[in-house]
Structures are given as C-alpha cells and as structure tokens.
Amino acid sequence: GAKFVHVFYHFARYVMIENMKKLSVGTGIPFAEAVMQRPRNMYIAKARHRVAYSKLLQILQREHFVFQEYRRKAQ
C-alpha cells in the first residue's frame, strides 16, 4: 500500500545518496550534499519537479511506443 511505497521511496533515496557519496569522493563534485539540502525557493523546486516529471513521462511513453513497434514488426 501507500506506506510500503513511502518506505521503499525513502530506502531508494538513501541508497542513491550513499552511492553518490561513494562515487563523488575525490571528484570535487558535491552531488550528495546538493541532494540533502532543502531548496530555498519552493516555487522553483516545484517547477523543476514538474519539468522532471514531464520529461520522465515522455521518456516512458517513447519507450512504450518503441516496444510496441518492435512487437508489431516481430509478428
């Protein structure tokens, strides 16, 4: 249910942040620190979220279309 999704999201976020910390050591790129900070302007943060969500949705729709085309051509 919703609680499982919430817990799984937080676990995935934690794993992602730890992985980024490990991979960014010595590169001079503070990815993990940027992820952990709270945004100063919530309006801009929400706008970026909407843009990223829309882009992800477009990518998933394009992927679905390509798979459908492959299936259609395979038959």
Coordinates of C-alpha atoms in Angstrom, one line a residue:
G1 CA 0.0 0.0 0.0
A2 CA 0.9 3.6 0.4
K3 CA 3.1 3.0 3.5
F4 CA 5.2 0.4 1.6
V5 CA 5.7 2.8 -1.3
H6 CA 6.7 5.6 1.0
V7 CA 9.2 3.4 2.9
F8 CA 10.6 2.0 -0.4
Y9 CA 11.0 5.5 -1.8
H10 CA 13.0 6.6 1.3
F11 CA 15.1 3.5 1.1
A12 CA 15.8 4.0 -2.6
R13 CA 16.7 7.7 -1.9
Y14 CA 19.0 6.6 0.9
V15 CA 20.8 4.1 -1.3
M16 CA 21.1 6.6 -4.2
I17 CA 22.6 9.2 -1.9
E18 CA 25.1 6.8 -0.4
N19 CA 26.1 5.6 -3.8
M20 CA 26.5 9.2 -5.0
K21 CA 28.7 9.9 -1.9
K22 CA 30.9 6.9 -2.7
L23 CA 31.2 7.8 -6.4
S24 CA 31.8 11.5 -5.9
V25 CA 34.7 11.1 -3.5
G26 CA 37.7 12.9 -4.9
T27 CA 36.0 14.4 -7.9
G28 CA 35.3 17.8 -6.4
I29 CA 31.6 17.5 -7.4
P30 CA 29.3 17.7 -4.3
F31 CA 26.3 15.8 -5.6
A32 CA 25.3 14.2 -2.4
E33 CA 25.4 17.5 -0.4
A34 CA 23.2 19.1 -3.0
V35 CA 20.7 16.3 -2.8
M36 CA 20.5 16.6 1.0
Q37 CA 19.9 20.4 1.1
R38 CA 16.4 21.9 1.3
P39 CA 15.6 24.3 -1.6
R40 CA 15.4 28.0 -0.7
N41 CA 12.6 28.7 -3.1
M42 CA 9.9 26.1 -3.0
Y43 CA 8.2 27.5 -6.1
I44 CA 11.3 26.9 -8.2
A45 CA 11.7 23.4 -6.6
K46 CA 8.1 22.5 -7.5
A47 CA 8.6 23.8 -11.1
R48 CA 11.8 21.7 -11.5
H49 CA 9.9 18.7 -10.2
R50 CA 7.1 19.2 -12.7
V51 CA 9.6 19.6 -15.6
A52 CA 11.5 16.4 -14.5
Y53 CA 8.2 14.5 -14.0
S54 CA 7.1 15.5 -17.5
K55 CA 10.4 14.5 -19.0
L56 CA 10.3 11.2 -17.3
L57 CA 6.7 10.6 -18.6
Q58 CA 7.8 11.5 -22.1
I59 CA 10.7 9.1 -21.9
L60 CA 8.4 6.3 -20.6
Q61 CA 5.8 6.9 -23.3
R62 CA 8.5 6.9 -26.1
E63 CA 9.9 3.6 -24.7
H64 CA 6.4 2.1 -24.6
F65 CA 5.9 3.2 -28.3
V66 CA 9.2 1.7 -29.3
F67 CA 8.4 -1.6 -27.6
Q68 CA 5.0 -1.7 -29.3
E69 CA 6.7 -1.1 -32.7
Y70 CA 9.2 -3.9 -32.1
R71 CA 6.3 -6.3 -31.2
R72 CA 4.3 -5.3 -34.2
K73 CA 7.3 -5.8 -36.5
A74 CA 8.2 -9.1 -34.9
Q75 CA 4.8 -10.6 -35.8

